[in-house]
PDB file of C-alpha atoms in Angstrom:
ATOM      1  CA  UNK A 288      -0.918  48.710  -0.234  1.00  0.00           C
ATOM      2  CA  UNK A 289      -2.195  45.654   1.586  1.00  0.00           C
ATOM      3  CA  UNK A 290      -2.671  45.772   5.333  1.00  0.00           C
ATOM      4  CA  UNK A 291      -1.975  42.857   7.646  1.00  0.00           C
ATOM      5  CA  UNK A 292      -5.713  42.165   7.927  1.00  0.00           C
ATOM      6  CA  UNK A 293      -5.940  41.434   4.119  1.00  0.00           C
ATOM      7  CA  UNK A 294      -8.013  44.514   3.312  1.00  0.00           C
ATOM      8  CA  UNK A 295      -7.318  46.612   0.235  1.00  0.00           C
ATOM      9  CA  UNK A 296      -6.256  50.207   0.650  1.00  0.00           C
ATOM     10  CA  UNK A 297      -9.228  52.446  -0.355  1.00  0.00           C
ATOM     11  CA  UNK A 298      -7.085  54.338  -2.875  1.00  0.00           C
ATOM     12  CA  UNK A 299      -6.147  51.089  -4.607  1.00  0.00           C
ATOM     13  CA  UNK A 300      -9.695  49.754  -4.419  1.00  0.00           C
ATOM     14  CA  UNK A 301     -11.017  52.688  -6.506  1.00  0.00           C
ATOM     15  CA  UNK A 302      -8.266  52.212  -9.108  1.00  0.00           C
ATOM     16  CA  UNK A 303      -8.917  48.430  -9.296  1.00  0.00           C
ATOM     17  CA  UNK A 304     -12.601  49.128  -9.800  1.00  0.00           C
ATOM     18  CA  UNK A 305     -11.797  51.547 -12.638  1.00  0.00           C
ATOM     19  CA  UNK A 306      -9.476  49.004 -14.240  1.00  0.00           C
ATOM     20  CA  UNK A 307     -12.135  46.273 -13.984  1.00  0.00           C
ATOM     21  CA  UNK A 308     -14.797  48.461 -15.594  1.00  0.00           C
ATOM     22  CA  UNK A 309     -12.455  49.473 -18.429  1.00  0.00           C
ATOM     23  CA  UNK A 310     -11.358  45.872 -19.156  1.00  0.00           C
ATOM     24  CA  UNK A 311     -14.913  44.529 -19.018  1.00  0.00           C
ATOM     25  CA  UNK A 312     -15.548  45.774 -22.546  1.00  0.00           C
ATOM     26  CA  UNK A 313     -12.400  44.203 -24.015  1.00  0.00           C
ATOM     27  CA  UNK A 314     -12.358  40.683 -25.419  1.00  0.00           C
ATOM     28  CA  UNK A 315      -9.354  38.609 -26.365  1.00  0.00           C
ATOM     29  CA  UNK A 316      -8.792  38.094 -30.102  1.00  0.00           C
ATOM     30  CA  UNK A 317     -10.290  34.975 -31.645  1.00  0.00           C
ATOM     31  CA  UNK A 318      -8.400  31.686 -31.203  1.00  0.00           C
ATOM     32  CA  UNK A 319      -6.131  33.054 -28.450  1.00  0.00           C
ATOM     33  CA  UNK A 320      -7.557  30.666 -25.883  1.00  0.00           C
ATOM     34  CA  UNK A 321      -7.199  27.750 -28.288  1.00  0.00           C
ATOM     35  CA  UNK A 322      -3.572  28.651 -29.068  1.00  0.00           C
ATOM     36  CA  UNK A 323      -2.770  29.083 -25.389  1.00  0.00           C
ATOM     37  CA  UNK A 324      -4.236  25.640 -24.602  1.00  0.00           C
ATOM     38  CA  UNK A 325      -2.252  24.071 -27.457  1.00  0.00           C
ATOM     39  CA  UNK A 326       0.966  25.707 -26.266  1.00  0.00           C
ATOM     40  CA  UNK A 327       0.296  24.481 -22.743  1.00  0.00           C
ATOM     41  CA  UNK A 328      -0.372  20.942 -24.027  1.00  0.00           C
ATOM     42  CA  UNK A 329       2.931  20.995 -25.959  1.00  0.00           C
ATOM     43  CA  UNK A 330       4.860  22.257 -22.973  1.00  0.00           C
ATOM     44  CA  UNK A 331       3.230  19.854 -20.491  1.00  0.00           C
ATOM     45  CA  UNK A 332       2.192  16.714 -22.408  1.00  0.00           C
ATOM     46  CA  UNK A 333      -0.341  14.438 -20.727  1.00  0.00           C
ATOM     47  CA  UNK A 334       1.238  11.201 -19.562  1.00  0.00           C
ATOM     48  CA  UNK A 335      -0.435   8.104 -20.999  1.00  0.00           C
ATOM     49  CA  UNK A 336      -0.993   5.089 -18.771  1.00  0.00           C
ATOM     50  CA  UNK A 337       1.497   2.262 -19.391  1.00  0.00           C
ATOM     51  CA  UNK A 338      -1.105  -0.003 -20.953  1.00  0.00           C
ATOM     52  CA  UNK A 339      -1.933   2.537 -23.674  1.00  0.00           C
ATOM     53  CA  UNK A 340       1.677   2.711 -24.843  1.00  0.00           C
ATOM     54  CA  UNK A 341       1.459  -0.806 -26.341  1.00  0.00           C
ATOM     55  CA  UNK A 342      -0.031  -1.316 -29.786  1.00  0.00           C
ATOM     56  CA  UNK A 343      -2.580  -4.014 -30.630  1.00  0.00           C
ATOM     57  CA  UNK A 344       0.029  -6.423 -32.111  1.00  0.00           C
ATOM     58  CA  UNK A 345       2.209  -5.943 -29.035  1.00  0.00           C
ATOM     59  CA  UNK A 346      -0.745  -6.792 -26.787  1.00  0.00           C
ATOM     60  CA  UNK A 347      -1.400  -9.882 -28.901  1.00  0.00           C
ATOM     61  CA  UNK A 348       2.195 -11.034 -28.573  1.00  0.00           C
ATOM     62  CA  UNK A 349       2.135 -10.392 -24.819  1.00  0.00           C
ATOM     63  CA  UNK A 350      -1.082 -12.390 -24.477  1.00  0.00           C
ATOM     64  CA  UNK A 351       0.344 -15.287 -26.501  1.00  0.00           C
ATOM     65  CA  UNK A 352       3.511 -15.355 -24.387  1.00  0.00           C
ATOM     66  CA  UNK A 353       1.492 -15.217 -21.177  1.00  0.00           C
ATOM     67  CA  UNK A 354      -0.720 -18.077 -22.378  1.00  0.00           C
ATOM     68  CA  UNK A 355       2.272 -20.198 -23.331  1.00  0.00           C
ATOM     69  CA  UNK A 356       4.029 -19.429 -20.069  1.00  0.00           C
ATOM     70  CA  UNK A 357       0.916 -20.164 -18.051  1.00  0.00           C
ATOM     71  CA  UNK A 358       0.305 -23.411 -19.919  1.00  0.00           C
ATOM     72  CA  UNK A 359       3.930 -24.453 -19.376  1.00  0.00           C
ATOM     73  CA  UNK A 360       3.762 -23.706 -15.664  1.00  0.00           C
ATOM     74  CA  UNK A 361       0.429 -25.522 -15.378  1.00  0.00           C
ATOM     75  CA  UNK A 362       1.758 -28.572 -17.237  1.00  0.00           C
ATOM     76  CA  UNK A 363       4.862 -28.623 -15.039  1.00  0.00           C
ATOM     77  CA  UNK A 364       2.782 -28.359 -11.864  1.00  0.00           C
ATOM     78  CA  UNK A 365       0.389 -31.059 -13.005  1.00  0.00           C
ATOM     79  CA  UNK A 366       3.261 -33.346 -13.924  1.00  0.00           C
ATOM     80  CA  UNK A 367       5.064 -32.664 -10.643  1.00  0.00           C
ATOM     81  CA  UNK A 368       1.976 -33.030  -8.454  1.00  0.00           C
ATOM     82  CA  UNK A 369       0.362 -35.943 -10.297  1.00  0.00           C
ATOM     83  CA  UNK A 370       0.697 -39.248  -8.508  1.00  0.00           C
ATOM     84  CA  UNK A 371       3.134 -41.362 -10.506  1.00  0.00           C
ATOM     85  CA  UNK A 372       2.351 -45.000  -9.962  1.00  0.00           C
ATOM     86  CA  UNK A 373       4.678 -47.772 -10.962  1.00  0.00           C
ATOM     87  CA  UNK A 374       3.024 -50.611 -12.837  1.00  0.00           C
ATOM     88  CA  UNK A 375       4.295 -54.000 -13.942  1.00  0.00           C
ATOM     89  CA  UNK A 376       3.395 -55.486 -17.273  1.00  0.00           C
ATOM     90  CA  UNK A 377       3.888 -59.243 -17.387  1.00  0.00           C
ATOM     91  CA  UNK A 378       7.282 -60.846 -17.515  1.00  0.00           C
ATOM     92  CA  UNK A 379       9.980 -58.630 -18.966  1.00  0.00           C
ATOM     93  CA  UNK A 380      10.863 -59.252 -22.586  1.00  0.00           C
ATOM     94  CA  UNK A 381      14.399 -58.047 -22.047  1.00  0.00           C
ATOM     95  CA  UNK A 382      15.866 -59.129 -18.729  1.00  0.00           C
ATOM     96  CA  UNK A 383      18.448 -56.363 -18.290  1.00  0.00           C
ATOM     97  CA  UNK A 384      16.925 -54.777 -15.188  1.00  0.00           C
ATOM     98  CA  UNK A 385      15.788 -57.932 -13.348  1.00  0.00           C
ATOM     99  CA  UNK A 386      12.065 -57.112 -13.768  1.00  0.00           C
ATOM    100  CA  UNK A 387      11.964 -53.612 -12.218  1.00  0.00           C
ATOM    101  CA  UNK A 388       8.687 -51.730 -12.325  1.00  0.00           C
ATOM    102  CA  UNK A 389       7.634 -49.443 -15.159  1.00  0.00           C
ATOM    103  CA  UNK A 390       7.116 -45.711 -14.594  1.00  0.00           C
ATOM    104  CA  UNK A 391       3.765 -44.708 -16.064  1.00  0.00           C
ATOM    105  CA  UNK A 392       3.980 -41.860 -18.595  1.00  0.00           C
ATOM    106  CA  UNK A 393       0.227 -41.964 -19.279  1.00  0.00           C
ATOM    107  CA  UNK A 394      -2.722 -42.670 -17.007  1.00  0.00           C
ATOM    108  CA  UNK A 395      -3.299 -46.248 -15.910  1.00  0.00           C
ATOM    109  CA  UNK A 396      -6.720 -46.155 -17.596  1.00  0.00           C
ATOM    110  CA  UNK A 397      -5.118 -45.263 -20.946  1.00  0.00           C
ATOM    111  CA  UNK A 398      -2.570 -48.066 -20.573  1.00  0.00           C
ATOM    112  CA  UNK A 399      -5.301 -50.575 -19.664  1.00  0.00           C
ATOM    113  CA  UNK A 400      -7.400 -49.535 -22.706  1.00  0.00           C
ATOM    114  CA  UNK A 401      -4.608 -50.275 -25.188  1.00  0.00           C
ATOM    115  CA  UNK A 402      -5.466 -53.484 -27.092  1.00  0.00           C
ATOM    116  CA  UNK A 403      -1.888 -54.348 -27.973  1.00  0.00           C
ATOM    117  CA  UNK A 404       1.291 -53.011 -26.440  1.00  0.00           C
ATOM    118  CA  UNK A 405       4.902 -53.921 -26.965  1.00  0.00           C
ATOM    119  CA  UNK A 406       8.129 -53.342 -25.059  1.00  0.00           C
ATOM    120  CA  UNK A 407      10.868 -51.621 -27.029  1.00  0.00           C
ATOM    121  CA  UNK A 408      14.459 -51.096 -25.956  1.00  0.00           C
ATOM    122  CA  UNK A 409      15.694 -47.543 -26.506  1.00  0.00           C
ATOM    123  CA  UNK A 410      18.554 -45.211 -25.663  1.00  0.00           C
ATOM    124  CA  UNK A 411      17.472 -41.835 -24.275  1.00  0.00           C
ATOM    125  CA  UNK A 412      19.545 -38.769 -23.442  1.00  0.00           C
ATOM    126  CA  UNK A 413      19.763 -38.209 -19.690  1.00  0.00           C
ATOM    127  CA  UNK A 414      18.229 -34.770 -20.152  1.00  0.00           C
ATOM    128  CA  UNK A 415      14.971 -36.457 -21.262  1.00  0.00           C
ATOM    129  CA  UNK A 416      14.616 -37.915 -17.759  1.00  0.00           C
ATOM    130  CA  UNK A 417      14.683 -34.555 -15.964  1.00  0.00           C
ATOM    131  CA  UNK A 418      10.928 -33.856 -16.573  1.00  0.00           C
ATOM    132  CA  UNK A 419      10.189 -37.231 -14.946  1.00  0.00           C
ATOM    133  CA  UNK A 420      11.869 -36.111 -11.725  1.00  0.00           C
ATOM    134  CA  UNK A 421      15.149 -37.952 -12.201  1.00  0.00           C
ATOM    135  CA  UNK A 422      18.188 -36.063 -10.877  1.00  0.00           C
ATOM    136  CA  UNK A 423      20.463 -34.653 -13.550  1.00  0.00           C
ATOM    137  CA  UNK A 424      24.218 -34.405 -13.037  1.00  0.00           C
ATOM    138  CA  UNK A 425      25.794 -31.615 -15.162  1.00  0.00           C
ATOM    139  CA  UNK A 426      28.960 -33.678 -15.742  1.00  0.00           C
ATOM    140  CA  UNK A 427      27.031 -36.584 -17.283  1.00  0.00           C
ATOM    141  CA  UNK A 428      24.108 -34.647 -18.771  1.00  0.00           C
ATOM    142  CA  UNK A 429      25.225 -35.502 -22.310  1.00  0.00           C
ATOM    143  CA  UNK A 430      25.196 -39.235 -21.593  1.00  0.00           C
ATOM    144  CA  UNK A 431      22.691 -41.809 -22.753  1.00  0.00           C
ATOM    145  CA  UNK A 432      20.430 -44.071 -20.697  1.00  0.00           C
ATOM    146  CA  UNK A 433      19.251 -47.490 -21.815  1.00  0.00           C
ATOM    147  CA  UNK A 434      15.571 -47.986 -21.147  1.00  0.00           C
ATOM    148  CA  UNK A 435      12.646 -50.198 -22.021  1.00  0.00           C
ATOM    149  CA  UNK A 436       9.499 -48.423 -23.109  1.00  0.00           C
ATOM    150  CA  UNK A 437       5.981 -49.774 -23.165  1.00  0.00           C
ATOM    151  CA  UNK A 438       4.639 -48.506 -26.488  1.00  0.00           C
ATOM    152  CA  UNK A 439       1.052 -48.353 -27.727  1.00  0.00           C
ATOM    153  CA  UNK A 440      -0.021 -49.673 -31.106  1.00  0.00           C
ATOM    154  CA  UNK A 441       0.236 -46.162 -32.601  1.00  0.00           C
ATOM    155  CA  UNK A 442       3.835 -45.762 -31.325  1.00  0.00           C
ATOM    156  CA  UNK A 443       3.009 -43.462 -28.390  1.00  0.00           C
ATOM    157  CA  UNK A 444       5.109 -44.292 -25.259  1.00  0.00           C
ATOM    158  CA  UNK A 445       2.956 -45.350 -22.307  1.00  0.00           C
ATOM    159  CA  UNK A 446       5.494 -46.370 -19.639  1.00  0.00           C
ATOM    160  CA  UNK A 447       9.246 -46.375 -19.098  1.00  0.00           C
ATOM    161  CA  UNK A 448      11.638 -48.705 -17.285  1.00  0.00           C
ATOM    162  CA  UNK A 449      15.268 -47.733 -16.875  1.00  0.00           C
ATOM    163  CA  UNK A 450      17.740 -50.462 -17.783  1.00  0.00           C
ATOM    164  CA  UNK A 451      21.219 -49.000 -17.387  1.00  0.00           C
ATOM    165  CA  UNK A 452      23.216 -45.810 -17.632  1.00  0.00           C
ATOM    166  CA  UNK A 453      25.904 -45.900 -20.312  1.00  0.00           C
TER     167      UNK A 453
END
């Protein structure tokens, strides 16, 4: 028996010593330790970190989505924070809007470098104006807007002037 002071009873101590000396010559059969470790691993599997649960193609897809999302956010921030300057380009070819200013879609340097530009009348969906900061009303979102566009020689729009809402 054990006493309160954590000392072993002398009668038990001699029997424990005899048991230790008798078991010292015994060895466990081969592969028992290996089988015990395998059984323990099956019963208590090691938890993998979350990032090791994804395969290489899944990581590639996640990286592509993150890049696209980051590029979209960056483009939106740059467009929202970029100073939009209104420019005028000569007398208006179509006098619908009484000579209002153009809204630059490209940099002023790019517009100035163009050797020949032309003004083209176009009808745009109102949803196309939302990225330019124009308010969008859900009731009239399907409507069209008449606009004049300053177009480069290659057909790329450089500036926009709203004419009327249909």
